[in-house]
PDB file of C-alpha atoms and ligand atoms in Angstrom:
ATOM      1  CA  UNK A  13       0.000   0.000   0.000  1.00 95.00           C
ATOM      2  CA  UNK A  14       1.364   3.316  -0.933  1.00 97.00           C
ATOM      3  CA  UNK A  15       0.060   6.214   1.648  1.00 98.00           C
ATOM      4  CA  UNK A  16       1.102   9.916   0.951  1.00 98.00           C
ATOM      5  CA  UNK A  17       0.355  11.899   3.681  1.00 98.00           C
ATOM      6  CA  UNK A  18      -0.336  16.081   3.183  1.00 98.00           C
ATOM      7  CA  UNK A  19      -0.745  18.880   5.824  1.00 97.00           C
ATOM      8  CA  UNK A  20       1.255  21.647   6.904  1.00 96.00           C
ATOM      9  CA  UNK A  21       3.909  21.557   9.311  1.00 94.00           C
ATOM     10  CA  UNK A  22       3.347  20.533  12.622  1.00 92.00           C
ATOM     11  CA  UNK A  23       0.212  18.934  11.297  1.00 95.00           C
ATOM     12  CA  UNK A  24       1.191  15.715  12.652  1.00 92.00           C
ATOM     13  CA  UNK A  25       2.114  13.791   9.143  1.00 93.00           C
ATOM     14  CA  UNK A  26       5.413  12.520  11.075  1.00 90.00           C
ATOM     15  CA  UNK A  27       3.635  11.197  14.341  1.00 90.00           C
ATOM     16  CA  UNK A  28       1.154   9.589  11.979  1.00 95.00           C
ATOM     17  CA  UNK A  29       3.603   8.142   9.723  1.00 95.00           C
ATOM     18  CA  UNK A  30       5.896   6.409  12.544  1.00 92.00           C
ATOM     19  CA  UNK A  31       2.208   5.001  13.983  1.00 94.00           C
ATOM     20  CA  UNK A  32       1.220   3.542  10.488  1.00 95.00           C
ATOM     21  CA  UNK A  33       4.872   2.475   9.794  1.00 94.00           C
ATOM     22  CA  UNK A  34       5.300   0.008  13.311  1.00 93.00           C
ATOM     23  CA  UNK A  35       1.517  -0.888  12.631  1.00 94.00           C
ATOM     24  CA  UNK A  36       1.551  -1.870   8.988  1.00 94.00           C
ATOM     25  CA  UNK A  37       5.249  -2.669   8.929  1.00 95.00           C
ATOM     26  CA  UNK A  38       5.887  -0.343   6.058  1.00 95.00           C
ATOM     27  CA  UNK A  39       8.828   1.799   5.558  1.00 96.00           C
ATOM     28  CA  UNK A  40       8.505   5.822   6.537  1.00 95.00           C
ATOM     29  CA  UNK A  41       9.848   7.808   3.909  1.00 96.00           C
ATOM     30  CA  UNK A  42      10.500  11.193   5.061  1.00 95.00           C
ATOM     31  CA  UNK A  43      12.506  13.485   2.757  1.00 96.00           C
ATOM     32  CA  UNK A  44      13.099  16.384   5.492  1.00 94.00           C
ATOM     33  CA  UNK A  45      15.120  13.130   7.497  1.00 92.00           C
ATOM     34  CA  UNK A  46      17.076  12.113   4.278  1.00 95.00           C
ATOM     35  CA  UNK A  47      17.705  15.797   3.731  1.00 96.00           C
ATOM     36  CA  UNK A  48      19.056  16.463   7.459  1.00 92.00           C
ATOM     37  CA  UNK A  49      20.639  13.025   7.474  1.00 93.00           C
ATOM     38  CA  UNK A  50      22.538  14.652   4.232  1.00 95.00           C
ATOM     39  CA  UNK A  51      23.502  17.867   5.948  1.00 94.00           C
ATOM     40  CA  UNK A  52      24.907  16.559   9.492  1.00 91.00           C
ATOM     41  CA  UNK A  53      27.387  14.009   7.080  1.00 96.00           C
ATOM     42  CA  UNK A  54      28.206  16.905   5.065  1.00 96.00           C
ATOM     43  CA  UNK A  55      27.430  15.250   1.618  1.00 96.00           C
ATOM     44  CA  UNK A  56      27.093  17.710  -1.234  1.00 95.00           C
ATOM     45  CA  UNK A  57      23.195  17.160  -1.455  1.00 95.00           C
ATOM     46  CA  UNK A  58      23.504  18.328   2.327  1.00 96.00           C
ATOM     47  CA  UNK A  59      25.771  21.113   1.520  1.00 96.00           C
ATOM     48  CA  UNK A  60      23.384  22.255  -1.667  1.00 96.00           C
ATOM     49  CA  UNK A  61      19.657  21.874   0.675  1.00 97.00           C
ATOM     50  CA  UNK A  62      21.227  23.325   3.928  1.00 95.00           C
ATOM     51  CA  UNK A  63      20.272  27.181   2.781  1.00 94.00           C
ATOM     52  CA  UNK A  64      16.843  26.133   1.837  1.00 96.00           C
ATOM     53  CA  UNK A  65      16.034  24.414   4.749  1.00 94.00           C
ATOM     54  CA  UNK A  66      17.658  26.920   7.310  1.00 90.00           C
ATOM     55  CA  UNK A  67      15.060  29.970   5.680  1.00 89.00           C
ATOM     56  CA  UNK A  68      12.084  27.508   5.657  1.00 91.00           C
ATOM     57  CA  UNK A  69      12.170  27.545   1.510  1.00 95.00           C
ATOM     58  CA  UNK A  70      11.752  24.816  -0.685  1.00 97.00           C
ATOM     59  CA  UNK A  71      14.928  22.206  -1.731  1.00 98.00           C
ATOM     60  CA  UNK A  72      14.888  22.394  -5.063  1.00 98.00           C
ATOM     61  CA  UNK A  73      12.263  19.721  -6.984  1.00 98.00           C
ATOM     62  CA  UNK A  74      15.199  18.261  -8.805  1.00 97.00           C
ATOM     63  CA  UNK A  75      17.158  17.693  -5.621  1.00 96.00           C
ATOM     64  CA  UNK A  76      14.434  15.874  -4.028  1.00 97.00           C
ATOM     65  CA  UNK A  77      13.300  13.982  -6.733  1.00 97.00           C
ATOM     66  CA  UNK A  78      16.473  12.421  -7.442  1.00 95.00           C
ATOM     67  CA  UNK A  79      16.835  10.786  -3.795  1.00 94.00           C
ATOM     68  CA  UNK A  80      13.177   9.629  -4.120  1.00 96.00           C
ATOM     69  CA  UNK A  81      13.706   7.609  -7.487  1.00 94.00           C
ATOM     70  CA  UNK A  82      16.448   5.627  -5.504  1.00 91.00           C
ATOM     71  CA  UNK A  83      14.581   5.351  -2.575  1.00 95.00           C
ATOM     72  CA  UNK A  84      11.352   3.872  -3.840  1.00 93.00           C
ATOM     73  CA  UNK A  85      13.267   1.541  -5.722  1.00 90.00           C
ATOM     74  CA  UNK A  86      14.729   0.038  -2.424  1.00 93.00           C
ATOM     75  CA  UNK A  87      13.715  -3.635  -1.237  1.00 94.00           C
ATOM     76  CA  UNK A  88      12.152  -2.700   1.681  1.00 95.00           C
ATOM     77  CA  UNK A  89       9.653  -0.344  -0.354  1.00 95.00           C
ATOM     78  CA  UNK A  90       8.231  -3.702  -2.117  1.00 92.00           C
ATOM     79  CA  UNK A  91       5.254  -4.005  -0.211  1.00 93.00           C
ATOM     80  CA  UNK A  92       4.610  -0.147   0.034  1.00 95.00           C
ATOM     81  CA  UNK A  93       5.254   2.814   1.949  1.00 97.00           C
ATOM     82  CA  UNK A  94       4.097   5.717   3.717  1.00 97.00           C
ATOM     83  CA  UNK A  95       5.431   9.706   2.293  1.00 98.00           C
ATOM     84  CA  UNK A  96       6.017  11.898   5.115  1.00 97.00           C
ATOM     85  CA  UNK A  97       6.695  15.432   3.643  1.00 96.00           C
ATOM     86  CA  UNK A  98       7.451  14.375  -0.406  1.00 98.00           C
ATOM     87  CA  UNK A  99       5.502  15.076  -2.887  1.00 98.00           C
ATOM     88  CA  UNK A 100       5.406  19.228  -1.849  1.00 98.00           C
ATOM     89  CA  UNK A 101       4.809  21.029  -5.109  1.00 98.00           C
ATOM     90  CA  UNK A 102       2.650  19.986  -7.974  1.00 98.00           C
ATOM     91  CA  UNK A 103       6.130  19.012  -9.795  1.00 98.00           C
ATOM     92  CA  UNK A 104       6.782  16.880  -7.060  1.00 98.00           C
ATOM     93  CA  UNK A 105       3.521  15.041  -7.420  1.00 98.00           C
ATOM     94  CA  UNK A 106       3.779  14.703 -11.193  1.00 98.00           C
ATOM     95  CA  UNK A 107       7.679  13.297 -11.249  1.00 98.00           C
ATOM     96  CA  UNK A 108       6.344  10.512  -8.353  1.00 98.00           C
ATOM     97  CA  UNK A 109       3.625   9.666 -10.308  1.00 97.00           C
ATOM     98  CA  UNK A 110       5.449   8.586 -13.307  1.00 97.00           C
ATOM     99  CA  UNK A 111       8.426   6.875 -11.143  1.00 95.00           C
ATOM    100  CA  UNK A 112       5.641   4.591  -9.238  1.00 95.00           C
ATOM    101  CA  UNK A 113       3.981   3.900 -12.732  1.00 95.00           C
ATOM    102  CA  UNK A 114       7.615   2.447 -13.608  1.00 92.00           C
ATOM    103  CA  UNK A 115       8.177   0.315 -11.295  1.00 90.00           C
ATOM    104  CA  UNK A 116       4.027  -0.514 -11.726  1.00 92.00           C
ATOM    105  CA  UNK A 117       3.240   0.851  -8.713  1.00 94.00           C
ATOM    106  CA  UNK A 118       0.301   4.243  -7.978  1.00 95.00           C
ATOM    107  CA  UNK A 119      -0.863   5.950  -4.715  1.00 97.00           C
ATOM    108  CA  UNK A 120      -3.466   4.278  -3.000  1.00 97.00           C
ATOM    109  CA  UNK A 121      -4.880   7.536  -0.798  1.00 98.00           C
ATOM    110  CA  UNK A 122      -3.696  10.665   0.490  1.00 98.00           C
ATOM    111  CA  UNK A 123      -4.760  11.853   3.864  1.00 98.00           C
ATOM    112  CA  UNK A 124      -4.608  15.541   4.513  1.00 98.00           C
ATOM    113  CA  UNK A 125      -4.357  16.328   8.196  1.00 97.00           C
ATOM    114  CA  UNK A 126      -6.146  19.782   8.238  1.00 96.00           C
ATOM    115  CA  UNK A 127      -4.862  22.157  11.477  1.00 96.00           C
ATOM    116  CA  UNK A 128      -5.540  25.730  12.138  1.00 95.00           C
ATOM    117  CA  UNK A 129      -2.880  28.239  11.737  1.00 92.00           C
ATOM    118  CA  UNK A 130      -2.160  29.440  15.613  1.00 90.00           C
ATOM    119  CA  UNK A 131      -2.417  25.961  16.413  1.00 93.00           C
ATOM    120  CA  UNK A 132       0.768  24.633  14.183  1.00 94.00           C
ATOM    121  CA  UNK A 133       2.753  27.612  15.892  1.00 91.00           C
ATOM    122  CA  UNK A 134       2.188  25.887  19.199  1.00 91.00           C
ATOM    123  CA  UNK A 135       2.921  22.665  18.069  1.00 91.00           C
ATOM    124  CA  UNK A 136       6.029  23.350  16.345  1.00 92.00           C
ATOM    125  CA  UNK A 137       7.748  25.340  18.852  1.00 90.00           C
ATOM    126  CA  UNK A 138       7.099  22.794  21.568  1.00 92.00           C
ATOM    127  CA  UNK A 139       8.384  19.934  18.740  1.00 92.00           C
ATOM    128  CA  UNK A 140      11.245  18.082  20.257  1.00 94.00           C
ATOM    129  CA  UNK A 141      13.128  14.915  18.499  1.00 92.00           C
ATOM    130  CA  UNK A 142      15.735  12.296  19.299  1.00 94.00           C
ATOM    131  CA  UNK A 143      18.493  12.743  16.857  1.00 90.00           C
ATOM    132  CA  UNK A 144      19.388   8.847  17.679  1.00 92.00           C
ATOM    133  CA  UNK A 145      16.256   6.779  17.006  1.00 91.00           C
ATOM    134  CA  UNK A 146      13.672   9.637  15.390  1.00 86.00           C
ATOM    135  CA  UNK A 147      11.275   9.427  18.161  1.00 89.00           C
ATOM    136  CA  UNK A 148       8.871  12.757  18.971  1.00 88.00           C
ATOM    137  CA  UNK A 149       7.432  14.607  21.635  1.00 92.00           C
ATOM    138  CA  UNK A 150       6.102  18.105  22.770  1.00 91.00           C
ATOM    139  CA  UNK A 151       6.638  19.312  26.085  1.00 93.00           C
ATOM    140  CA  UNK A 152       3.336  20.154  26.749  1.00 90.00           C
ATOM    141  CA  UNK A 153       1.226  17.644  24.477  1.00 86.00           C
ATOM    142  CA  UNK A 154       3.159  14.206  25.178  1.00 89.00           C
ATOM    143  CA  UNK A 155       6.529  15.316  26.865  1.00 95.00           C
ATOM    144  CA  UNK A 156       9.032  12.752  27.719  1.00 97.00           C
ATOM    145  CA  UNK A 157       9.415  10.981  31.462  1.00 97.00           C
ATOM    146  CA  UNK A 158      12.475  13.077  32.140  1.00 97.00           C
ATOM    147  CA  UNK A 159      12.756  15.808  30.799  1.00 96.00           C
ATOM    148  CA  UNK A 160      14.972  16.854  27.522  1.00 97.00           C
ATOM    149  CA  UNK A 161      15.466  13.436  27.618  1.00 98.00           C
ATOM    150  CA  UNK A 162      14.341  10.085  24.889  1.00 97.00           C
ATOM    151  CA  UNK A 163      11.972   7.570  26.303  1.00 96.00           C
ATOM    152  CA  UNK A 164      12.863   4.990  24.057  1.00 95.00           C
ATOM    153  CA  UNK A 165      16.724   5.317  23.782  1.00 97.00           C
ATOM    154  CA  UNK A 166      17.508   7.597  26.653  1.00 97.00           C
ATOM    155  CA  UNK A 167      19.775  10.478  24.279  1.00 97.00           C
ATOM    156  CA  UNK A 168      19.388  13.981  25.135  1.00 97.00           C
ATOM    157  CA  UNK A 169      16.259  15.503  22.917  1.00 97.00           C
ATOM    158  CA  UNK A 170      16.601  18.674  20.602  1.00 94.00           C
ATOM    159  CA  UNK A 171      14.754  21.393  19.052  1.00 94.00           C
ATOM    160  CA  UNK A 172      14.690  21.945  15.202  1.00 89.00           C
ATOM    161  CA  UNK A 173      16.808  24.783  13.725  1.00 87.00           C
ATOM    162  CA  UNK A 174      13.779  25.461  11.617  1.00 90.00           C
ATOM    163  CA  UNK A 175      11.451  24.962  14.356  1.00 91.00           C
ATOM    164  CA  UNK A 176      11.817  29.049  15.436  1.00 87.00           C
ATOM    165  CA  UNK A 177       8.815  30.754  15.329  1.00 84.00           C
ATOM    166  CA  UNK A 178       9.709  33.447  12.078  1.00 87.00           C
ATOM    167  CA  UNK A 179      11.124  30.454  10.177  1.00 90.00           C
ATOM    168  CA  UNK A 180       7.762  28.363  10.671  1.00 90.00           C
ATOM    169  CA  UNK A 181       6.160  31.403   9.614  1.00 91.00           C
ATOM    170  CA  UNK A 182       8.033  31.479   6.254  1.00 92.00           C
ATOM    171  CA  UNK A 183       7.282  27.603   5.952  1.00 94.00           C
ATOM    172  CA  UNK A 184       3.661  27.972   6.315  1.00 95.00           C
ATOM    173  CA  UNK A 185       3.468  30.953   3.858  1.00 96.00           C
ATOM    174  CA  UNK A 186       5.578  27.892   1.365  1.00 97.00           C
ATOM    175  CA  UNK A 187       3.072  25.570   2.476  1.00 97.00           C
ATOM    176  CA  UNK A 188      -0.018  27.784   0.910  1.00 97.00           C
ATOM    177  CA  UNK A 189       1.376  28.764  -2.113  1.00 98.00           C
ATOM    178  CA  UNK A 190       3.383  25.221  -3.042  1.00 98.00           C
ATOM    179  CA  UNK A 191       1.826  22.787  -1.398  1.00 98.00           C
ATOM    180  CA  UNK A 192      -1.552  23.235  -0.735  1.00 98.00           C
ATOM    181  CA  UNK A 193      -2.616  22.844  -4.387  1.00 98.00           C
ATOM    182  CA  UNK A 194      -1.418  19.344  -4.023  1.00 98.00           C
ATOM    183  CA  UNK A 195      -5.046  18.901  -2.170  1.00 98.00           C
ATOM    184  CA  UNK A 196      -6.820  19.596  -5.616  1.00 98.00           C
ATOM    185  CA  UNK A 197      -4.265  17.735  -7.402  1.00 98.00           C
ATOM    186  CA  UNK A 198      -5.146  14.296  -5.605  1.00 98.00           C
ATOM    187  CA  UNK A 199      -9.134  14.892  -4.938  1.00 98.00           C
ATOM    188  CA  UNK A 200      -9.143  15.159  -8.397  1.00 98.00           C
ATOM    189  CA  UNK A 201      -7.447  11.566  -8.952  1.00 97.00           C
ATOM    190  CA  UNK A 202     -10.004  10.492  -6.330  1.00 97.00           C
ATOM    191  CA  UNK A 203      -7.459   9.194  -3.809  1.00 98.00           C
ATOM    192  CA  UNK A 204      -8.096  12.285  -1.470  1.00 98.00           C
ATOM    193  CA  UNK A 205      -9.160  11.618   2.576  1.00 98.00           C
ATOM    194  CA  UNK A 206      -9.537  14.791   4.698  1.00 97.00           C
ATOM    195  CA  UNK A 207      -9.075  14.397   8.562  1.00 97.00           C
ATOM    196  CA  UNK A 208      -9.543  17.251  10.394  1.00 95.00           C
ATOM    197  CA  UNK A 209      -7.164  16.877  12.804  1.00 93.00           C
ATOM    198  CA  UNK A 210      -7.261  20.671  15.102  1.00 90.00           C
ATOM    199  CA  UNK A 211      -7.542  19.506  18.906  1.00 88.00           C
ATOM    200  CA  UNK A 212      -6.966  16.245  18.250  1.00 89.00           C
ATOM    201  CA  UNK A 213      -4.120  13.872  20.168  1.00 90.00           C
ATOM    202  CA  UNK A 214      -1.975  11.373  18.060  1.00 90.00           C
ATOM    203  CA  UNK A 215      -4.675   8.998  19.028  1.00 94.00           C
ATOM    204  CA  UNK A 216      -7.846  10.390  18.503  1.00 95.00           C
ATOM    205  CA  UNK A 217      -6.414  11.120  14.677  1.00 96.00           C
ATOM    206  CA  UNK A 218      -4.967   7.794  14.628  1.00 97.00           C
ATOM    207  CA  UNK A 219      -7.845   6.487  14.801  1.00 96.00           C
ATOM    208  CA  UNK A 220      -9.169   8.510  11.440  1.00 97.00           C
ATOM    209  CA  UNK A 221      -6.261   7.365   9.573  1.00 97.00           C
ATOM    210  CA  UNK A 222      -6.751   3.277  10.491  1.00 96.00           C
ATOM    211  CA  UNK A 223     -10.438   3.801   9.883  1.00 96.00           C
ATOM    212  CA  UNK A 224      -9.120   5.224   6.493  1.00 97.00           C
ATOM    213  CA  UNK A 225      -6.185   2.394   5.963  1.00 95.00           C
ATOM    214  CA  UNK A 226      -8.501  -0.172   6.494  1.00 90.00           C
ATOM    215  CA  UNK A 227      -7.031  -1.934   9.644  1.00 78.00           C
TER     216      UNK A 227
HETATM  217  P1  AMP B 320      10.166  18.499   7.110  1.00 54.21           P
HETATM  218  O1  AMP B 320      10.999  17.732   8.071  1.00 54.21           O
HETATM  219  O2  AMP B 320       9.344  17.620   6.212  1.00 54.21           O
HETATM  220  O3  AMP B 320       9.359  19.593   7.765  1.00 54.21           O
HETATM  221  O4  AMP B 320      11.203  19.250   6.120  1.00 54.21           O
HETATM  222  C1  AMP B 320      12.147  20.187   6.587  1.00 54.21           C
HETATM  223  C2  AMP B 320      12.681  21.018   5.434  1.00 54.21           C
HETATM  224  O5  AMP B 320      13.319  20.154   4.478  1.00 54.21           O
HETATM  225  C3  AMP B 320      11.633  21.781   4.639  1.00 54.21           C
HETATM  226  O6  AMP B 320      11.303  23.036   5.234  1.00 54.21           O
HETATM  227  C4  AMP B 320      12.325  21.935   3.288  1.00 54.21           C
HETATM  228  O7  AMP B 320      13.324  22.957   3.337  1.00 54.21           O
HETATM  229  C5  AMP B 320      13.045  20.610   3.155  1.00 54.21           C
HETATM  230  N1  AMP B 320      12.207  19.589   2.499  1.00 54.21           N
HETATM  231  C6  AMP B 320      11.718  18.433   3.045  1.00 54.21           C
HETATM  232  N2  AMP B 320      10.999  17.739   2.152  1.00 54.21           N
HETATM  233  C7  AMP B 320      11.018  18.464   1.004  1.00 54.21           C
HETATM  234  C8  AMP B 320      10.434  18.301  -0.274  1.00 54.21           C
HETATM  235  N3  AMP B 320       9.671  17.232  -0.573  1.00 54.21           N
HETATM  236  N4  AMP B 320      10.660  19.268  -1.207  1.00 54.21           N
HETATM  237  C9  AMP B 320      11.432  20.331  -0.946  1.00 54.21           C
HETATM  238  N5  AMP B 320      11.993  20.573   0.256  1.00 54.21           N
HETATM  239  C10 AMP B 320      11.801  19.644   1.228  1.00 54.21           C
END
């Protein structure tokens, strides 16, 4: 099953995605982690996408697209996958379509996780992640047992360079003019699911997306 999942940042698409990935054993692909994956080895794709990410623009679509074509190629993609932040702009959509209809492949849905405005700003800048094992929580929605500190692997947590306020700004205004269209682009292919996901917890819009999955 292929699952593409849409919404502005801090809309929850990569809580979602690692719930759907240990539940339905498929693969999270989440460009923003290959991208800052890229940048802390210093690779040249890092080098090229760190000035993008940093002022909350776009990477370039023929960046991106590049390390998707290898990606859904992988073995582990076989069986499907779930897109966590790829395809972003209408380009985007168009290049994965044809490289899933060569390897035979097409989108099954795409959920959009619909979130007010003020309420992303308070999600984001409360975001914190484990750099070791990818695991997320907010310190006032679902902070961790000790604070600053993982749960699951015990490293020290950290905030986002791109999680300040005026940069999540810039990324929502990207959001509405590149991104959002994608939400005509796939109700038109009829694979579109709207959850409206404002006040919810991870588990109360978990609960959408597995009635939606089928499981
Ligand atoms: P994310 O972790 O998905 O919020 O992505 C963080 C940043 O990585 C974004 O603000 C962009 O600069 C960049 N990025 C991630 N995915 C894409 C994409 N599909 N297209 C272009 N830029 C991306």
């Amino acid at each position: 099953m292929i699952i593409v999942l849409l919404g502005p940042p801090g809309c929850g698409k990569g809580t979602q995605a690692q719930r759907l990935m240990d539940a339905m054993h498929l693969p999270q692909i989440s460009t923003g982690d290959m991208l800052r994956k890229a940048l802390k080895d210093g690779t040249p794709l890092g080098l090229e996408a760190k000035k993008y990410m940093e002022s909350g623009q776009l990477v370039p679509d023929s960046l991106v697209i590049n390390i998707m074509k290898e990606r859904v190629k992988s073995p582990d993609c076989a069986k499907g996958f779930v897109l966590d932040g790829f395809p972003r702009s209408i380009p985007q959509a168009e290049a994965l379509d044809v490289m899933l209809s060569d390897i035979g492949k097409k989108i099954d849905v795409a959920i959009n996780f619909d979130v007010p405005e003020e309420e992303l700003i308070i999600r984001i800048s409360g975001r914190r992640s484990c750099p070791k094992c990818g695991a997320m929580f907010h310190i006032r929605f679902s902070p961790p047992k000790t604070e600053g500190i993982c749960d699951k692997c015990g490293e020290k947590l950290y905030q986002r360079a791109d999680d300040n306020e005026e940069t999540v700004r810039n990324r929502l205004k990207v959001y509405n003019s590149q991104t959002a269209p994608l939400i005509d682009y796939y109700s038109k292919k009829g694979v579109l699911k709207n959850i409206v996901a404002g006040g919810g917890t991870p588990d109360s819009v978990f609960a959408k997306v597995k009635e939606i999955v089928g499981f």
